[in-house]
PDB file of C-alpha atoms in Angstrom:
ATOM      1  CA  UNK A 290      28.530 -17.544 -12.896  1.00  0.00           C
ATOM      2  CA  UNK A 291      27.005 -13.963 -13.674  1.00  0.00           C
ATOM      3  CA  UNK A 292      22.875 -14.245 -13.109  1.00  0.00           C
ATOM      4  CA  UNK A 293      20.524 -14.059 -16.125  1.00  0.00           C
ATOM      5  CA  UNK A 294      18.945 -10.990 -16.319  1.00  0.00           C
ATOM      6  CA  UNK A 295      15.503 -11.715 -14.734  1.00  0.00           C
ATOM      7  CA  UNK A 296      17.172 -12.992 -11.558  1.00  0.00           C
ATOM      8  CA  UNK A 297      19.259  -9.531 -11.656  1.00  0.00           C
ATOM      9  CA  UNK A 298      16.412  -7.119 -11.781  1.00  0.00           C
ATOM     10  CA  UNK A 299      14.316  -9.753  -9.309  1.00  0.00           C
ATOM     11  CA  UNK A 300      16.539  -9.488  -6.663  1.00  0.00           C
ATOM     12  CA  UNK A 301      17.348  -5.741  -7.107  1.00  0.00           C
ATOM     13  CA  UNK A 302      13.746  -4.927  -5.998  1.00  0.00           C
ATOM     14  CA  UNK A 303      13.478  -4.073  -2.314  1.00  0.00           C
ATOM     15  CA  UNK A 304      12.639  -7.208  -0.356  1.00  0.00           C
ATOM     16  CA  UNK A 305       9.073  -6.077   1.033  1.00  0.00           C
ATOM     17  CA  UNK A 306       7.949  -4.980  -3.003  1.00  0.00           C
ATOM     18  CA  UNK A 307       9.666  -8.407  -4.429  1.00  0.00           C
ATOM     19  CA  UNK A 308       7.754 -10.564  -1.454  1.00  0.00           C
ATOM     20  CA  UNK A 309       4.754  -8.748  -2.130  1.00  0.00           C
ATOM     21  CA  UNK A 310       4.861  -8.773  -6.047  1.00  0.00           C
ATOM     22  CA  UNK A 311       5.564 -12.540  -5.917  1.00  0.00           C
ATOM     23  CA  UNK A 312       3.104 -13.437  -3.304  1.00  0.00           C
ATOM     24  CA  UNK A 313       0.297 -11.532  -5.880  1.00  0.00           C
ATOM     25  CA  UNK A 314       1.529 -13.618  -8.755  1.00  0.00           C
ATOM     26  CA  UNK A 315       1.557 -16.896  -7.440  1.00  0.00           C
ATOM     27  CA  UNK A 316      -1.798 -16.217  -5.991  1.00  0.00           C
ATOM     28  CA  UNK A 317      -3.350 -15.566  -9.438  1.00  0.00           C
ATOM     29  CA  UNK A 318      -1.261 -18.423 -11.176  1.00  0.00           C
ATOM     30  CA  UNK A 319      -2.767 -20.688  -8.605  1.00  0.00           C
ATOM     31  CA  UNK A 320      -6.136 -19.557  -9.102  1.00  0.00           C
ATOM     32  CA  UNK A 321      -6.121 -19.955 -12.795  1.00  0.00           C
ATOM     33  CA  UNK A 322      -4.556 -23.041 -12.665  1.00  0.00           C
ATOM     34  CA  UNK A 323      -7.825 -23.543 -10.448  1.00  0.00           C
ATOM     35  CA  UNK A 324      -5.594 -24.829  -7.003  1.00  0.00           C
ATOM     36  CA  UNK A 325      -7.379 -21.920  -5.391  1.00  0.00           C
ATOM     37  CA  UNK A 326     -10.458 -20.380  -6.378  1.00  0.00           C
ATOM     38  CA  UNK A 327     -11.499 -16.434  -5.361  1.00  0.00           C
ATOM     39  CA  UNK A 328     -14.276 -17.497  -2.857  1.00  0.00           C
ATOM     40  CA  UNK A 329     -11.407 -18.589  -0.653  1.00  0.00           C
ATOM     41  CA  UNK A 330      -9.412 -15.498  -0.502  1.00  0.00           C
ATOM     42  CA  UNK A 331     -11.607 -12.862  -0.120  1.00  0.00           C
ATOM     43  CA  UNK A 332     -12.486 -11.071   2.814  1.00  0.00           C
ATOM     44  CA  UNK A 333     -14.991 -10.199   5.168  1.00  0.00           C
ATOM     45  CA  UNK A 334     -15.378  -9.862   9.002  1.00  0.00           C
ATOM     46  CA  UNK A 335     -18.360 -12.633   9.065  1.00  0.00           C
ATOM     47  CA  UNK A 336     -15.922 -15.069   7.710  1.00  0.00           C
ATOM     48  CA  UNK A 337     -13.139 -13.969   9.794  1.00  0.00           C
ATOM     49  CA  UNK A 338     -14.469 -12.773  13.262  1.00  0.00           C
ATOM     50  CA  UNK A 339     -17.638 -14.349  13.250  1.00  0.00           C
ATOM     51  CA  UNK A 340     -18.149 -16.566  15.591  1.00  0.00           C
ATOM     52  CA  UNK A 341     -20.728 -19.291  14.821  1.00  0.00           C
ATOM     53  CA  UNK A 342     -18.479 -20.331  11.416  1.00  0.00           C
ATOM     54  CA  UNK A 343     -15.166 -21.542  11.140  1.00  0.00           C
ATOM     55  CA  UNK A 344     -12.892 -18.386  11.574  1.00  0.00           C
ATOM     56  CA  UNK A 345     -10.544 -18.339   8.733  1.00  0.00           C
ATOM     57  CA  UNK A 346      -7.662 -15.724   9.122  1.00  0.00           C
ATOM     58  CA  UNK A 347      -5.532 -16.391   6.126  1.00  0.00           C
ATOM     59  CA  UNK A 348      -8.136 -14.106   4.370  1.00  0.00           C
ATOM     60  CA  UNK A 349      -6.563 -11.149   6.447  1.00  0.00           C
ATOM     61  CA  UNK A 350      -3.688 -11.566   4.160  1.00  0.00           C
ATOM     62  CA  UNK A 351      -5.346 -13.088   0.747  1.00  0.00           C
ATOM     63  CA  UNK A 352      -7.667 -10.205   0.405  1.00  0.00           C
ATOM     64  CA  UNK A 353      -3.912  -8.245  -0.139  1.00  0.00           C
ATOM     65  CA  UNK A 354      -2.386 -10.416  -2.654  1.00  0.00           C
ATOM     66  CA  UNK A 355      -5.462 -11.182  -5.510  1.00  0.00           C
ATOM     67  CA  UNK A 356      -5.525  -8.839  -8.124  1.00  0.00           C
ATOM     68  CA  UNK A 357      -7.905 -11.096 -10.188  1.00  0.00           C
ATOM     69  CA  UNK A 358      -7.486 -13.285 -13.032  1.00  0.00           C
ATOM     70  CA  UNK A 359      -4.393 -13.145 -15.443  1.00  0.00           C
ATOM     71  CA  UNK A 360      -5.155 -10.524 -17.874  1.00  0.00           C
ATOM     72  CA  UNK A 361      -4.159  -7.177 -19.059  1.00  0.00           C
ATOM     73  CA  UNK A 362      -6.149  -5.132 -16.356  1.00  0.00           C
ATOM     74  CA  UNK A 363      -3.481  -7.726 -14.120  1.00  0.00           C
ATOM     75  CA  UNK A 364      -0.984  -6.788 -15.742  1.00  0.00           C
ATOM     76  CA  UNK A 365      -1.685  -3.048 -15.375  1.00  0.00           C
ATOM     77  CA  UNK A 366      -3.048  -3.513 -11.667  1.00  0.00           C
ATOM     78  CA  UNK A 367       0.916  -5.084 -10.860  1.00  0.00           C
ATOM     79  CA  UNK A 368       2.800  -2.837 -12.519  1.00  0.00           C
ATOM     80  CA  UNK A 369       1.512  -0.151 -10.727  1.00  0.00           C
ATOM     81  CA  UNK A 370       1.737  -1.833  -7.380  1.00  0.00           C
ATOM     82  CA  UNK A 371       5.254  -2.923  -7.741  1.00  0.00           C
ATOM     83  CA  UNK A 372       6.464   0.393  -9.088  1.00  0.00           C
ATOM     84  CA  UNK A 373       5.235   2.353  -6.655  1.00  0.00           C
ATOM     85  CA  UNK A 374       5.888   0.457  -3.781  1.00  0.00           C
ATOM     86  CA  UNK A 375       9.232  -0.240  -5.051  1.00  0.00           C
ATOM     87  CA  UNK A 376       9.966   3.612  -5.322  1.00  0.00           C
ATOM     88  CA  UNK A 377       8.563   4.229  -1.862  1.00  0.00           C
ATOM     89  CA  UNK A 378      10.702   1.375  -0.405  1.00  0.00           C
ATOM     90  CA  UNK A 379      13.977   2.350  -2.334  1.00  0.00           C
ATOM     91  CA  UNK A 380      13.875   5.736  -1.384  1.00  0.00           C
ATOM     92  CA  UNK A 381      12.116   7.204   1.893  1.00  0.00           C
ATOM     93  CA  UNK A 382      12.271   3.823   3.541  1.00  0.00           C
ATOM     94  CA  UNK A 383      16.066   2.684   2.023  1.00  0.00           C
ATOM     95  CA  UNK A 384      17.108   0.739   4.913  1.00  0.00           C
ATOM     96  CA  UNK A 385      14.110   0.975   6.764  1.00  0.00           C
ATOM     97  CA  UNK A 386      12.017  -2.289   6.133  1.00  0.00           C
ATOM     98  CA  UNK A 387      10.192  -2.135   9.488  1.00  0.00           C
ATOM     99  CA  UNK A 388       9.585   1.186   8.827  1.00  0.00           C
ATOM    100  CA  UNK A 389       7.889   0.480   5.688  1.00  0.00           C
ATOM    101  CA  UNK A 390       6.229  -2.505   7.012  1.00  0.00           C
ATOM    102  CA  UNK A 391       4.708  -0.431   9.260  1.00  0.00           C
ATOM    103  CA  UNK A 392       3.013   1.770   6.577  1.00  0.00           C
ATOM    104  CA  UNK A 393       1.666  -1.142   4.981  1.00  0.00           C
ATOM    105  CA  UNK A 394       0.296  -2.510   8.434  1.00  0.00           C
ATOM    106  CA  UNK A 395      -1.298   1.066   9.116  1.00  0.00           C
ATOM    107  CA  UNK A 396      -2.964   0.595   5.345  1.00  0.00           C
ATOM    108  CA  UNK A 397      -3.880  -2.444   5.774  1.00  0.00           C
ATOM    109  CA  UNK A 398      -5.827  -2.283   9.282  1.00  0.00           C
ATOM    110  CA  UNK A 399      -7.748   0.668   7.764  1.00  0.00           C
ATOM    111  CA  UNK A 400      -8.591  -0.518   4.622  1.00  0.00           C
ATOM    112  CA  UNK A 401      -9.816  -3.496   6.655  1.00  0.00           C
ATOM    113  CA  UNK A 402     -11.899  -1.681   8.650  1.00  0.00           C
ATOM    114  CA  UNK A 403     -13.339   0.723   6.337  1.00  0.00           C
ATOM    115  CA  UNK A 404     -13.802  -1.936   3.797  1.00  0.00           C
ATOM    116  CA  UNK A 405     -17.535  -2.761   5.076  1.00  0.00           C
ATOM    117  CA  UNK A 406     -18.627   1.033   4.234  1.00  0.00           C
ATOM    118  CA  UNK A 407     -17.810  -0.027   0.761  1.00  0.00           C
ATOM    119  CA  UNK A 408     -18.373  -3.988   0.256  1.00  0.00           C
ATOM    120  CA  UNK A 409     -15.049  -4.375  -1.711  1.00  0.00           C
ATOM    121  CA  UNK A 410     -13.744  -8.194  -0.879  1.00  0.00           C
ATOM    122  CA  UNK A 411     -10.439  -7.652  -2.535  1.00  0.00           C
ATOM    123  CA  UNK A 412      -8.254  -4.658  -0.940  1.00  0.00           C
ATOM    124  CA  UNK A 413      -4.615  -5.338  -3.024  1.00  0.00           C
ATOM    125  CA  UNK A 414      -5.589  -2.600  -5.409  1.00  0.00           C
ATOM    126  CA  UNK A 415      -6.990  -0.442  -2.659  1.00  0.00           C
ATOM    127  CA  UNK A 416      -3.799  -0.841  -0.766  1.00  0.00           C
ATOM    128  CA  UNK A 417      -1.581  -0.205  -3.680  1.00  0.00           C
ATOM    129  CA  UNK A 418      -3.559   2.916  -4.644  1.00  0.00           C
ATOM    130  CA  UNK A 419      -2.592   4.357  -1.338  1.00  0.00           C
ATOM    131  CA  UNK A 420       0.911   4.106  -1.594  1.00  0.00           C
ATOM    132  CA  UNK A 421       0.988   5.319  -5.097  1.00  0.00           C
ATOM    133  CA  UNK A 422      -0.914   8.925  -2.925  1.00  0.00           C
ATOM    134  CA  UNK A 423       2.151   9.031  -0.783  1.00  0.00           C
ATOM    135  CA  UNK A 424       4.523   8.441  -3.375  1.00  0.00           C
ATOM    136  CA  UNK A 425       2.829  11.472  -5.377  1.00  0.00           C
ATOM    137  CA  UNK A 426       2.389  13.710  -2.264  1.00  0.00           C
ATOM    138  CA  UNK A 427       6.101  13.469  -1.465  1.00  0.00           C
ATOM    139  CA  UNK A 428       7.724  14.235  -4.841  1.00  0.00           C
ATOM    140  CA  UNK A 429       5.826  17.319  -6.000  1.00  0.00           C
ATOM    141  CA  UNK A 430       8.420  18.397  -8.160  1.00  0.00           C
ATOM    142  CA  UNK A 431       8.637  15.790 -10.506  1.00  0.00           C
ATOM    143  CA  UNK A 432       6.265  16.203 -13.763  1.00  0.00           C
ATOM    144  CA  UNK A 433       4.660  12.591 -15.451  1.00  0.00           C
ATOM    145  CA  UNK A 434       3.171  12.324 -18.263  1.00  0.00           C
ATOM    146  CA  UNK A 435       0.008  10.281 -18.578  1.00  0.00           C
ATOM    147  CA  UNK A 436      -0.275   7.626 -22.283  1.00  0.00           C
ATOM    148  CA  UNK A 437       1.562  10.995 -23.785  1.00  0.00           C
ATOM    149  CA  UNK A 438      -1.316  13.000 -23.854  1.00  0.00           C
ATOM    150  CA  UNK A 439      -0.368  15.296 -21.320  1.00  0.00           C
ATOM    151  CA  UNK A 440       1.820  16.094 -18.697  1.00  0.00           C
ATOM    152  CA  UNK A 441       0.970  16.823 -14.697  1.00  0.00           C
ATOM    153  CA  UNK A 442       2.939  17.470 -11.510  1.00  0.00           C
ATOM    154  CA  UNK A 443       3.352  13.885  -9.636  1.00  0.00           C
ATOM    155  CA  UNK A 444       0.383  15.366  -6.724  1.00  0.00           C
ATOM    156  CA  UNK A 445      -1.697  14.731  -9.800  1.00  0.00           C
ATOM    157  CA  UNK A 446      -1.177  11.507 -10.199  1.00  0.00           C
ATOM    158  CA  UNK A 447      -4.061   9.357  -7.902  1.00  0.00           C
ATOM    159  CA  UNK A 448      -7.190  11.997  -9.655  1.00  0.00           C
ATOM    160  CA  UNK A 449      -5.580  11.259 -13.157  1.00  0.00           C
ATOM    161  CA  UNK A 450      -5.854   7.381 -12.386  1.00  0.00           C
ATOM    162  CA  UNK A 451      -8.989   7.826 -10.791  1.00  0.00           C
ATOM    163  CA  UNK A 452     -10.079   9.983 -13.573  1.00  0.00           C
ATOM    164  CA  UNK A 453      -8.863   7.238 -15.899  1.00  0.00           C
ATOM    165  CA  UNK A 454     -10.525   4.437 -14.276  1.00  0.00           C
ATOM    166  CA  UNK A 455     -13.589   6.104 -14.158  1.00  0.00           C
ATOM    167  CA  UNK A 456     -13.585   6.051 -17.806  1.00  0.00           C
ATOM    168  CA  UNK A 457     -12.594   2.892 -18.541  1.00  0.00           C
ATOM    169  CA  UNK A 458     -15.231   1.056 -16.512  1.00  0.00           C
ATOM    170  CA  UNK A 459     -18.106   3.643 -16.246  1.00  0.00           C
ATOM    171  CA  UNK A 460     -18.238   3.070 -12.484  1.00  0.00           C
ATOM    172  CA  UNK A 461     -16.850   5.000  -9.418  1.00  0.00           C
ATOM    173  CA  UNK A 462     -14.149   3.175  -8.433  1.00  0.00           C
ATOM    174  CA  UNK A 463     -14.708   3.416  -4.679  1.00  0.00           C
ATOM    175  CA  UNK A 464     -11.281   1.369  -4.251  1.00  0.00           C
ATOM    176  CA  UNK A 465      -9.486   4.150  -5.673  1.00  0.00           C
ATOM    177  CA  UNK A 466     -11.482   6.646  -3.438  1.00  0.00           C
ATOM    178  CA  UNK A 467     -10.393   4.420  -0.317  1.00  0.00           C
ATOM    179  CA  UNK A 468      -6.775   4.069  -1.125  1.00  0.00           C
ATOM    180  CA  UNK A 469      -6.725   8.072  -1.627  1.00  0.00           C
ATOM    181  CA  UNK A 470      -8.213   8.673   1.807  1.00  0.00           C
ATOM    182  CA  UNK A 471      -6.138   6.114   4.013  1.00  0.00           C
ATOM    183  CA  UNK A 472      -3.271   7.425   2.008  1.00  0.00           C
ATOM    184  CA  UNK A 473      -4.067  11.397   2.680  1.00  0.00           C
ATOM    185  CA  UNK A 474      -4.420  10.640   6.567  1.00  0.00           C
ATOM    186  CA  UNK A 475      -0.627   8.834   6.485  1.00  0.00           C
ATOM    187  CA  UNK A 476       0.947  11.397   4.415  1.00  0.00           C
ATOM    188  CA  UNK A 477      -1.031  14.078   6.886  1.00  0.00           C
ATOM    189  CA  UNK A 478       0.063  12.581  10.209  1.00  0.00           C
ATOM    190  CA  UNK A 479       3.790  11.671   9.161  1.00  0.00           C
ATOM    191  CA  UNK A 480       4.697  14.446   6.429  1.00  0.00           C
ATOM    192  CA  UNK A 481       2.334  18.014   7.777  1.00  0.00           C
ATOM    193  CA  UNK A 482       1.373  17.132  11.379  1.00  0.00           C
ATOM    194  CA  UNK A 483       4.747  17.135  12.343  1.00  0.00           C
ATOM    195  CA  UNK A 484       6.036  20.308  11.302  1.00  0.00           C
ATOM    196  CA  UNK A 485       2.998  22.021  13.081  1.00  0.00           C
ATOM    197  CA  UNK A 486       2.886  20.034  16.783  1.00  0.00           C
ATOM    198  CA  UNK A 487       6.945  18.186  16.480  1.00  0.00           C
ATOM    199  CA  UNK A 488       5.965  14.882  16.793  1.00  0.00           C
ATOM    200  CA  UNK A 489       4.523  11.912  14.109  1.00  0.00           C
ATOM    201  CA  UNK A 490       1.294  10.366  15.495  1.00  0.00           C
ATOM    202  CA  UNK A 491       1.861   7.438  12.587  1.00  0.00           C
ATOM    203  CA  UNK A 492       5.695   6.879  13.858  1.00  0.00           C
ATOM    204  CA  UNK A 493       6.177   2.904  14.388  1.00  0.00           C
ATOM    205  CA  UNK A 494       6.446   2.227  18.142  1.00  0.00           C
ATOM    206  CA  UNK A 495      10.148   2.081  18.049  1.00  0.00           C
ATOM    207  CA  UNK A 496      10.285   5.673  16.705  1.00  0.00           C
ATOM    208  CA  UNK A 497       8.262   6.601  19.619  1.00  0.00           C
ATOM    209  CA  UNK A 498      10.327   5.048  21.804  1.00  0.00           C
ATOM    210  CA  UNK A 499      13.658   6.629  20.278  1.00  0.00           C
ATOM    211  CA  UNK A 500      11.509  10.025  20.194  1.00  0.00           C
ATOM    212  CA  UNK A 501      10.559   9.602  24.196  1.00  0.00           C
ATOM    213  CA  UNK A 502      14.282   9.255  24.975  1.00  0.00           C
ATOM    214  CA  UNK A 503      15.306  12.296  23.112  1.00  0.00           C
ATOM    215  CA  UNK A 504      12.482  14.521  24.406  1.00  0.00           C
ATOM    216  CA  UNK A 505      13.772  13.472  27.930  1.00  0.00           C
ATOM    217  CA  UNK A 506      17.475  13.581  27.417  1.00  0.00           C
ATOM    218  CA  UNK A 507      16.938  17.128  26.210  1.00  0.00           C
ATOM    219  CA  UNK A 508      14.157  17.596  28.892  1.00  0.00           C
ATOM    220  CA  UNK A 509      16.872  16.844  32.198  1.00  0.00           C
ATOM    221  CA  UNK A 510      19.586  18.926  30.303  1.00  0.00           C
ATOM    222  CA  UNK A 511      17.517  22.178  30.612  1.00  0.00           C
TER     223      UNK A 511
END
């Protein structure tokens, strides 16, 4: 029997996006169906490292997956995060899940560690908006065009959003701004580093390890 459309397109998504995407949904179904509620899924190192309270880890991961209540900004909030991440995973990490994994463990560390300098308690969006910078960075020839007002080069992309959000809500959006920077030093140390010095500092372990081997094999043939 042929599959309906949704499950088609659903299982045509790279696995790491369609986990992801899913994960986020459920999360904000349960909370509006009022199973979960946002104090227990955000994140912050007293709650998690502290001590003297009951450490909860789960909000290691939570803080990744709650994109707020069911609404349009939601809506707009996962589209961007699965289309992006979807593009990233279906084309410079096809066959590659660790690979991408990886990437998102790199963002996610440093967006937990920076997230203190800016008191954000959700990081999904922050995380998203980093892979969206890498996506843009890497395809500089393709041209977008933004609510058909205008079209940019793809590098554009983040500032235009940024731009855009900083309209919409008449705030900095500092989430934006972290996503941007943790995305810069990735695209830095995987896609400019190495063609200056030869090697990726950002490579997952196992790349090092294939990279070690190489460097000696050519190494003893000298």
């Amino acid at each position: 029997m042929d599959a309906i459309p949704f499950e088609a397109w659903f299982f045509e998504v790279p696995p790491v996006t369609r986990y992801w995407t899913t994960a986020a949904v459920a999360t904000s179904i349960l909370v509006q169906c009022e199973v979960l509620t946002p104090y227990q899924l955000f994140f912050s190192f007293r709650t998690v490292v502290h001590l003297t309270v009951y450490i909860q880890y789960w909000r290691i991961l939570t803080t990744f997956l709650y994109f707020g209540p069911l609404s349009l900004d939601f809506i707009f909030h996962i589209f961007f995060m699965s289309r992006y991440s979807r593009m990233l995973e279906d084309s410079f990490f096809r066959n590659k899940t660790l690979d991408f994994l990886w990437l998102l463990f790199y963002s996610s560390f440093s967006l937990l560690l920076l997230s203190p300098l800016v008191s954000l308690p959700f990081l999904g969006s922050p995380l998203s908006f980093s892979l969206v910078y890498i996506w843009a960075r890497r395809n500089p020839s393709i041209r977008l065009s933004f609510l058909g007002l205008f079209v940019f080069s793809a590098p554009y992309l983040p500032w235009v959003l940024f731009g855009f959000s900083l309209i919409l809500n008449n705030a900095l959006p500092r989430g934006d701004l972290l996503g941007i920077a943790v995305g810069h030093v990735y695209f830095f140390f995987e896609d400019i580093f190495p063609r200056l010095y030869g090697y990726r500092p950002l490579a997952p372990p196992w790349r090092w390890q294939v990279w070690r081997r190489t460097r000696q094999q050519h190494e003893s043939a000298q």
